[in-house]
Tab-separated table of C-alpha atoms in Angstrom:
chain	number	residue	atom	x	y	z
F	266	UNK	CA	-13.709	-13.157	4.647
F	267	UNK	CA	-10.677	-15.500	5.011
F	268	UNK	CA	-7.807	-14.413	7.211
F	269	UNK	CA	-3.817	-14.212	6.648
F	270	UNK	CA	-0.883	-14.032	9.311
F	271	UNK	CA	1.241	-10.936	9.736
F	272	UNK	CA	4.279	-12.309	9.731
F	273	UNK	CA	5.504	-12.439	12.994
F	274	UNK	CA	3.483	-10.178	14.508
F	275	UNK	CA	0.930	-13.047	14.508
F	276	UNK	CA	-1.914	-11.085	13.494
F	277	UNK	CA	-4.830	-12.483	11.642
F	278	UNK	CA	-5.550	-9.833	9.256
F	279	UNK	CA	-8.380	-10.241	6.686
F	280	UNK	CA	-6.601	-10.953	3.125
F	281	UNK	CA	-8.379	-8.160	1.710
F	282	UNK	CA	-7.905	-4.816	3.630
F	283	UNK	CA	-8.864	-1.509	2.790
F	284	UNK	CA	-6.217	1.199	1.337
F	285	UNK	CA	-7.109	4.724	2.451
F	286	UNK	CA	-5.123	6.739	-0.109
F	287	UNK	CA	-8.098	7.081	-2.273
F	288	UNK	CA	-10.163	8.819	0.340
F	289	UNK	CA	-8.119	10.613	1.814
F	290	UNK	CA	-7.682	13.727	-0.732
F	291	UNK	CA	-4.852	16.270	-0.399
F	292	UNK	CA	-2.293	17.714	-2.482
F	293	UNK	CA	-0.433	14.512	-4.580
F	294	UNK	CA	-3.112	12.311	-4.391
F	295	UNK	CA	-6.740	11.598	-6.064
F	296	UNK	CA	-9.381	13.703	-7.174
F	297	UNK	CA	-13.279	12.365	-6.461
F	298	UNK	CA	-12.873	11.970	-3.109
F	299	UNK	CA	-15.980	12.135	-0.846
F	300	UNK	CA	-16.024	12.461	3.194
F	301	UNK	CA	-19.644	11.728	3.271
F	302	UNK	CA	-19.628	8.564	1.492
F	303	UNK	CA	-16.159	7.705	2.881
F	304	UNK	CA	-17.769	6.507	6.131
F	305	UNK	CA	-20.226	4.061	4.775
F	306	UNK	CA	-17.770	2.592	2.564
F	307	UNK	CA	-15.285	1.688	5.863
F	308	UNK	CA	-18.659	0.534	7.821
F	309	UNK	CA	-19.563	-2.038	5.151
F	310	UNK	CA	-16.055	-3.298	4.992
F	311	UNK	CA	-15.995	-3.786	8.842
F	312	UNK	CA	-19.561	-5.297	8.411
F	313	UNK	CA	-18.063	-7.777	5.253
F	314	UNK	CA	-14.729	-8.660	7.682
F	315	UNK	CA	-12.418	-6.450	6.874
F	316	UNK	CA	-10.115	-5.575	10.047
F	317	UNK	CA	-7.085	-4.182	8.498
F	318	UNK	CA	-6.935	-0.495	7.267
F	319	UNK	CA	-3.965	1.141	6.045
F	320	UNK	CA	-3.769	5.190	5.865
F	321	UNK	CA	-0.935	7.635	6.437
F	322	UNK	CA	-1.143	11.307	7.280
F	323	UNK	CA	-0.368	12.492	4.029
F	324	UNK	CA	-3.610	11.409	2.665
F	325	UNK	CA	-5.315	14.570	3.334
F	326	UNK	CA	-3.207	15.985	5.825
F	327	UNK	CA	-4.278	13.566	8.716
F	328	UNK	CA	-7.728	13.590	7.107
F	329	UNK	CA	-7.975	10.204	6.111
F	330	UNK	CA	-6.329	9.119	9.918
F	331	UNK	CA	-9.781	11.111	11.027
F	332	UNK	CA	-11.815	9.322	8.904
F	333	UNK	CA	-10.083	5.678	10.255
F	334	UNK	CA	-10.254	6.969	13.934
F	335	UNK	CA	-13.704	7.929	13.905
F	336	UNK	CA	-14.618	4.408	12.329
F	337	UNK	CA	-12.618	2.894	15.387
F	338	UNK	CA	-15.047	4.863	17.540
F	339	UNK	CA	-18.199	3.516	16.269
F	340	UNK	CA	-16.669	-0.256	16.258
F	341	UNK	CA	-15.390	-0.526	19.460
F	342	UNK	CA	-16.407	-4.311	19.702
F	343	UNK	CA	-14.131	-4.997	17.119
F	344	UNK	CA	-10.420	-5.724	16.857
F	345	UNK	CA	-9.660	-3.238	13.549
F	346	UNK	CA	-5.521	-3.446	12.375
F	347	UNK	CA	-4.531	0.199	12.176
F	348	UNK	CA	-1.468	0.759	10.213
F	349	UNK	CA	-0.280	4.549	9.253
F	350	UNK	CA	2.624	6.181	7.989
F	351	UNK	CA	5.636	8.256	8.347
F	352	UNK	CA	5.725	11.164	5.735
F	353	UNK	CA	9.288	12.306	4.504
F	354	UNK	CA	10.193	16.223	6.271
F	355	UNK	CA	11.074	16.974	2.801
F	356	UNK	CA	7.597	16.270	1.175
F	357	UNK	CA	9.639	14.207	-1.668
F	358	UNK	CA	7.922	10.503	-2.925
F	359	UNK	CA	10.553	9.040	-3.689
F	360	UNK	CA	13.505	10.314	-1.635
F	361	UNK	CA	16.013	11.886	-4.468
F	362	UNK	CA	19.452	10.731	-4.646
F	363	UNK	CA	20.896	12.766	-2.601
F	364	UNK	CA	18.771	12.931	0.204
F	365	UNK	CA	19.934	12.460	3.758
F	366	UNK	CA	18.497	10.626	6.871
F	367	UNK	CA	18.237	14.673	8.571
F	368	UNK	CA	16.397	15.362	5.547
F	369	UNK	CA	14.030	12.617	5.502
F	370	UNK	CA	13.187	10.691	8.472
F	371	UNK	CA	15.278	12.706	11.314
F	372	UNK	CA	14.470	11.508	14.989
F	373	UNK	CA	12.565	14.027	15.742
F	374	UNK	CA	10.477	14.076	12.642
F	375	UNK	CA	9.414	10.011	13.398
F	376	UNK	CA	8.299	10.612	17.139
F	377	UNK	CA	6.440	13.912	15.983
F	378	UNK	CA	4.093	12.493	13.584
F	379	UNK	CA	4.093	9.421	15.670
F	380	UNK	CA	2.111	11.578	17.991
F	381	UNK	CA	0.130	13.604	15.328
F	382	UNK	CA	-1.236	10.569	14.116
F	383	UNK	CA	-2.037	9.198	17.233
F	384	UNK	CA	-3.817	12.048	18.041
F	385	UNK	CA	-5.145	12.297	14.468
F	386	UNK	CA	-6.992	8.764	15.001
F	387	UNK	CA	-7.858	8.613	18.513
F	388	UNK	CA	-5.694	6.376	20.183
F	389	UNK	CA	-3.026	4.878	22.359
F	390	UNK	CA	-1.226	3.053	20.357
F	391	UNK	CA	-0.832	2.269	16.733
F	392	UNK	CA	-0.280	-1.111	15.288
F	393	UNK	CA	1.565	-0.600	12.610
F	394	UNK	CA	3.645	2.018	12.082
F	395	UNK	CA	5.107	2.565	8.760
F	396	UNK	CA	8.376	4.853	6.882
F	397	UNK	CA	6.283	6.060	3.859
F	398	UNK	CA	9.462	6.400	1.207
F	399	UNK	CA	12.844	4.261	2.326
F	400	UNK	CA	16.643	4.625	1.159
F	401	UNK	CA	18.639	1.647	2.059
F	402	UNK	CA	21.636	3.397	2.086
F	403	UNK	CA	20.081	4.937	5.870
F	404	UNK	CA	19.739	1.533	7.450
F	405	UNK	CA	22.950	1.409	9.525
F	406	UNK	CA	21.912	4.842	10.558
F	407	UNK	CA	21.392	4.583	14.695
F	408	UNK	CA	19.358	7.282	15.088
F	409	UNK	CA	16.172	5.981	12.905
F	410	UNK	CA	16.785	2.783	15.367
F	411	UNK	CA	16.500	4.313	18.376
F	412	UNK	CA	13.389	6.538	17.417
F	413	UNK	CA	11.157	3.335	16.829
F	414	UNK	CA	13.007	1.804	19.313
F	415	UNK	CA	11.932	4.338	22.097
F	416	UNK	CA	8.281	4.615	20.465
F	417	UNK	CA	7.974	0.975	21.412
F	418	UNK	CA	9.282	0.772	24.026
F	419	UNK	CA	6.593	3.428	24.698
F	420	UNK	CA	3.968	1.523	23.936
F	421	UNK	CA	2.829	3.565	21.742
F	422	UNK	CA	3.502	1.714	18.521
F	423	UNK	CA	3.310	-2.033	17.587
F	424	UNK	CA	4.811	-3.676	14.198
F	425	UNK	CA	7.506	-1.062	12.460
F	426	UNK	CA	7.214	-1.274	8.421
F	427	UNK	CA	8.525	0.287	5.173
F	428	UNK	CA	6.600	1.327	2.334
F	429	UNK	CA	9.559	0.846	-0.643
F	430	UNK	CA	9.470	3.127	-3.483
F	431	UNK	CA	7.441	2.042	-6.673
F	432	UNK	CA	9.608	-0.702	-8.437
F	433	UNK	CA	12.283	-0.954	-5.756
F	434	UNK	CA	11.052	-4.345	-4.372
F	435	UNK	CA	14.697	-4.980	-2.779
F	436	UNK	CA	15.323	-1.414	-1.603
F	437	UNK	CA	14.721	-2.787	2.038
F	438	UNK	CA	16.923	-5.330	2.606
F	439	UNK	CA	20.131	-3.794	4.290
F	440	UNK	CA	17.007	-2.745	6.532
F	441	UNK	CA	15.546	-5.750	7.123
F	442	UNK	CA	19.112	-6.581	8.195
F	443	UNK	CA	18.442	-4.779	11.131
F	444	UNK	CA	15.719	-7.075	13.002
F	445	UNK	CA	13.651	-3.831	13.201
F	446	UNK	CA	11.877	-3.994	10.573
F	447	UNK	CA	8.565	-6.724	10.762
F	448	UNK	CA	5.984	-5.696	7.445
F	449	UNK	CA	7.236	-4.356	3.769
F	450	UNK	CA	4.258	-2.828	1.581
F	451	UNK	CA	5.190	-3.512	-1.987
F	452	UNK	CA	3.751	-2.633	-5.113
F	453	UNK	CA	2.787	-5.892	-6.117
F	454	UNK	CA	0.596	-6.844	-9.298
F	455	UNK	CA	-0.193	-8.804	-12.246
F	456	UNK	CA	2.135	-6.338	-14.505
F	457	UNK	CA	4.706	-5.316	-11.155
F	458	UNK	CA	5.965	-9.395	-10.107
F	459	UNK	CA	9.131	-8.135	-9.075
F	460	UNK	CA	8.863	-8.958	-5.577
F	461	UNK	CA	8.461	-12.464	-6.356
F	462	UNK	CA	12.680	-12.421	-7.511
F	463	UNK	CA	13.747	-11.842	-3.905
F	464	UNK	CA	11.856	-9.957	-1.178
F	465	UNK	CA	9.302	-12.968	-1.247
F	466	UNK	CA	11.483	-15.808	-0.346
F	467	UNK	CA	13.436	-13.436	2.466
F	468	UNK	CA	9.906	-12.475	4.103
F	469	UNK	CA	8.650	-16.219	4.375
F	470	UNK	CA	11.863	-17.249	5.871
F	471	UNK	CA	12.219	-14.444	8.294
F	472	UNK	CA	8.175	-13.815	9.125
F	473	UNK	CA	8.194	-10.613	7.638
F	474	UNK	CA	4.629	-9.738	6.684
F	475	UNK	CA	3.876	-8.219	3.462
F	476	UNK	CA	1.284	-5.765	2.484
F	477	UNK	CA	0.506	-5.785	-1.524
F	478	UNK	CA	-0.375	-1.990	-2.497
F	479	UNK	CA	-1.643	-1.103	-6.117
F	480	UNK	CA	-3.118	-4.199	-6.981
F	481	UNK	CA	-4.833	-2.483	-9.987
F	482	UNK	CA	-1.753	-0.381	-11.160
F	483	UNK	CA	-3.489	2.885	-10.219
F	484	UNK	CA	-6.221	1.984	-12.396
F	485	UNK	CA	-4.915	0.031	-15.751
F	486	UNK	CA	-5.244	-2.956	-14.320
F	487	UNK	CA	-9.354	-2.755	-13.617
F	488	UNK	CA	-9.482	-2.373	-17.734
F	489	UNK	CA	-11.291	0.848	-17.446
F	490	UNK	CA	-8.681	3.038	-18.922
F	491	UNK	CA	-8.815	3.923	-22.914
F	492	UNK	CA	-5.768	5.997	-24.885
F	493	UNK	CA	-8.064	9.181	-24.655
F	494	UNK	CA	-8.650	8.710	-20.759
F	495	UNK	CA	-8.050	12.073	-18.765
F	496	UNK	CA	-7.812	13.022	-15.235
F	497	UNK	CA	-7.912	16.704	-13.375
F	498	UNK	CA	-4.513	18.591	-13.093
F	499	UNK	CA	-4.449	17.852	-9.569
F	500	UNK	CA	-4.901	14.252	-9.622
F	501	UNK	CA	-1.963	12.907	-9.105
F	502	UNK	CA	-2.512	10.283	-12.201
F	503	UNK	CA	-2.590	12.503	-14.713
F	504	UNK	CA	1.213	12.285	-13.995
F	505	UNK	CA	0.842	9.098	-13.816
F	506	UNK	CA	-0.753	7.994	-17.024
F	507	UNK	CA	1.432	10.571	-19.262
F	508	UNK	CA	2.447	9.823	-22.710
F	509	UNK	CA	4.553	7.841	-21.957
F	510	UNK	CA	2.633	5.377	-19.746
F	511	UNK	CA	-0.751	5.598	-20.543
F	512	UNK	CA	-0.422	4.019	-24.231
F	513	UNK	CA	1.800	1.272	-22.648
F	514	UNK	CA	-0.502	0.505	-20.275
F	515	UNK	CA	-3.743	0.612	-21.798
F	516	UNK	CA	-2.394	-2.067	-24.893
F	517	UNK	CA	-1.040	-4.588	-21.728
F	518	UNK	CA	-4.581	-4.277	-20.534
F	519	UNK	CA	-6.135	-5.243	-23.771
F	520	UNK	CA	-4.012	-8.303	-24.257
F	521	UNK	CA	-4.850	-9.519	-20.988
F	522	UNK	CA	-8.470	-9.449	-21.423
F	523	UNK	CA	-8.735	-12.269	-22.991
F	524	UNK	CA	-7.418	-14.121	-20.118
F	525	UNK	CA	-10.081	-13.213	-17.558
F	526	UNK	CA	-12.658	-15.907	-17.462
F	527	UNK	CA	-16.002	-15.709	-18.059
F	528	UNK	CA	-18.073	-13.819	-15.375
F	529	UNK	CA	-14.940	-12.099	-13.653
F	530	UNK	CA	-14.112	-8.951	-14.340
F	531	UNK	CA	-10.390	-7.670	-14.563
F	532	UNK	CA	-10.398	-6.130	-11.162
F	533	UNK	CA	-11.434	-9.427	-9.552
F	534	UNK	CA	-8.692	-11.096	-11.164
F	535	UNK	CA	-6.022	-8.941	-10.796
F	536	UNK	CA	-6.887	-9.474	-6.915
F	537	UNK	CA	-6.629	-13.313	-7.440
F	538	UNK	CA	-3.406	-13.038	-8.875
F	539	UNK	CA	-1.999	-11.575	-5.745
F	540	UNK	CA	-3.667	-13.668	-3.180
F	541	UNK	CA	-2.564	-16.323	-5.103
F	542	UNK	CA	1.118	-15.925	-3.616
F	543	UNK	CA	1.342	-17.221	-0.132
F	544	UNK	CA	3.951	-14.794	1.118
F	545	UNK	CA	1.298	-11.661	1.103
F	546	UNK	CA	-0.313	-11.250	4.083
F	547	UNK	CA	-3.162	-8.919	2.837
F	548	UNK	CA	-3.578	-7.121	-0.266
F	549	UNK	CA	-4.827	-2.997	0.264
F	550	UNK	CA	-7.319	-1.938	-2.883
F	551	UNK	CA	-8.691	1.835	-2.442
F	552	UNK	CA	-12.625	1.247	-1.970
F	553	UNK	CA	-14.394	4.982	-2.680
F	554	UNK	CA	-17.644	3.348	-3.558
F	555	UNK	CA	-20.162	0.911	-1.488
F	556	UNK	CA	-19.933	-1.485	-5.103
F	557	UNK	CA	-16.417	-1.232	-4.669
F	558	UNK	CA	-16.119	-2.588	-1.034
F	559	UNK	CA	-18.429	-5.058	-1.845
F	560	UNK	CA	-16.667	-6.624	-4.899
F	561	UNK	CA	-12.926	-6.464	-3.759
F	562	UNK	CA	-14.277	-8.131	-0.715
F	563	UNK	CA	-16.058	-10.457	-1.925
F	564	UNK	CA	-12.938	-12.113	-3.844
F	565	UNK	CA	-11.820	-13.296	-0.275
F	566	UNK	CA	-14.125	-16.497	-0.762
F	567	UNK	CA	-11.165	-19.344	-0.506
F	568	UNK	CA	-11.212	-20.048	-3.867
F	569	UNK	CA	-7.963	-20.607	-5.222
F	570	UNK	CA	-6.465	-19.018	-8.830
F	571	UNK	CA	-6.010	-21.998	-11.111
F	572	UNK	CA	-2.719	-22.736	-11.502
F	573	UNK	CA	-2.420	-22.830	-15.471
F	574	UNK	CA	-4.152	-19.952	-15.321
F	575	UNK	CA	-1.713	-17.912	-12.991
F	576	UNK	CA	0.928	-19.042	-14.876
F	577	UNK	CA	-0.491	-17.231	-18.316
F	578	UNK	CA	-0.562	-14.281	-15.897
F	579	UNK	CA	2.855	-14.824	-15.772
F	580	UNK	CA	3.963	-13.978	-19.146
F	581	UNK	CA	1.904	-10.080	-18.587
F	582	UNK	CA	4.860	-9.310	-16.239
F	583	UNK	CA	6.292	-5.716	-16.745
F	584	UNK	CA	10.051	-4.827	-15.513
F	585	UNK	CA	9.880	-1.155	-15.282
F	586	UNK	CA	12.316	1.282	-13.546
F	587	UNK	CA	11.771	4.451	-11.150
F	588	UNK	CA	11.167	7.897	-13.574
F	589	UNK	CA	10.200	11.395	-12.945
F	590	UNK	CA	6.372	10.611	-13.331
F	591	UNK	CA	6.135	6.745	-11.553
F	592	UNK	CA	6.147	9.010	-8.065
């Protein structure tokens, strides 16, 4: 496992950490999920290097913070990265139009699931604490300020962050603006290179550390997905891949198969692509499955993406805008 710096929270993080939204559960998120296998899936990643874990209490109602606290438990040798998030009051991913700072992330609202999720994983502190949908429109609001402000001056929280909305790379920066902010998790991809325009450049000058979510576009991007693919009613992408994404979607996949070279699958080089850009500090696939750990991990072997090759990667890129289904 090779490691990255956070920004300028100095951290070495491992370059591949583990997203929890996949086993987690809940309402909103994926079907398939398993607590008993969950367990030995996070063990093997701490076992292959992995020490940075990203959850948030949404996924499963504090469930998957459970799962992540309990792992910290049976490590305690080992220096694991905890970051969690913020849920909006409202319950809305993405915030709508019209929605206010009292409506979203209120003062009160940020320093009581501050403490539910420090209660939710076991300890003291947490080091990364994240806002899990963002507005920029509420940075020059003083009262989100002072919440994190207070909470670290507490103690009882590390690195703030901000997980932007799907394709809103930029939707941060009259935040960022405010010195508060130290980590952005971005949906960043082969098809979603958006962040590249702008947010990429601002984070390497300022030490901001950056957290690459969806590296396999919920599942397109692993070349898996056919036009007659299907998912349960209450997985969230069956939303998702709709008509009018999962036709789109699968044909992009197809004409990027031919670019992935001989004995790497699609998955592994989707995660090259990413780790290929110097300005993300770890990338954050969902691991449900021991083989899964086991192969995003292993991409973290210091071998670099050839350059002609990342530049045909180039030409898959995908400009899409926010819609009633992208969540």
């Amino acid at each position: 496992m090779r490691y990255r710096t956070m920004g300028r929270l100095g951290w070495q993080v491992s370059e591949v950490g583990y997203g929890m939204w996949g086993i987690g559960g809940g309402p909103g998120g994926f079907t398939g999920w398993d607590y008993d296998t969950a367990p030995g899936c996070l063990d093997e990643a701490v076992e292959l290097g992995c020490n940075f874990f990203d959850t948030a209490w949404v996924y499963g109602r504090g469930v998957s913070e459970q799962l992540l606290g309990a792992l910290l438990a049976r490590h305690p040798d080992r220096r694991l990265y905890v970051a969690s998030k913020i849920p909006p009051l409202n319950r809305e991913w993405p915030p709508r139009p019209e929605d206010t700072l009292d409506e979203v992330f209120p003062p009160g609202h940020i320093r009581e699931f501050t403490y539910r999720s420090l209660e939710n994983l076991g300890v003291d502190r947490i080091d990364l604490m994240q806002f899990h949908v963002w507005e920029d429109r509420w940075a020059k609001d003083e009262r989100w300020q002072a919440a994190i402000t207070e909470l670290r001056a507490e103690g009882v929280i590390g690195g703030v962050g901000i997980s932007v909305n799907r394709w809103e790379p930029a939707n941060c920066f009259a935040a960022l603006d405010t010195g508060l902010i130290d980590v952005i998790q971005v949906i960043y991809n082969i098809f979603d290179q958006a962040p590249e325009d702008e947010l990429f450049g601002r984070a390497a000058r300022e030490g901001i550390g950056i957290i690459a979510r969806v590296p396999f576009d919920e599942g397109s991007l692993t070349g898996a997905l056919t036009r007659t693919t299907t998912f349960p009613e209450d997985d969230w992408r069956a939303t998702y891949f709709g008509p009018e994404n999962l036709g789109p979607s699968v044909e992009r996949a197809e004409r990027l198969r031919a670019l992935v070279p001989e004995g790497m699958t699609m998955a592994e080089l989707a995660l090259r692509f990413i780790l290929h850009h110097p300005a993300v500090s770890t990338v954050i696939p969902g691991m449900r499955r021991i083989e899964h750990v086991r192969a995003n991990l292993a991409v973290s072997d210091g071998r670099p993406l050839d350059a002609g090759l990342a530049a045909r990667l180039r030409e898959h890129r995908w400009d899409r805008v926010p819609t009633g289904w992208s969540m």
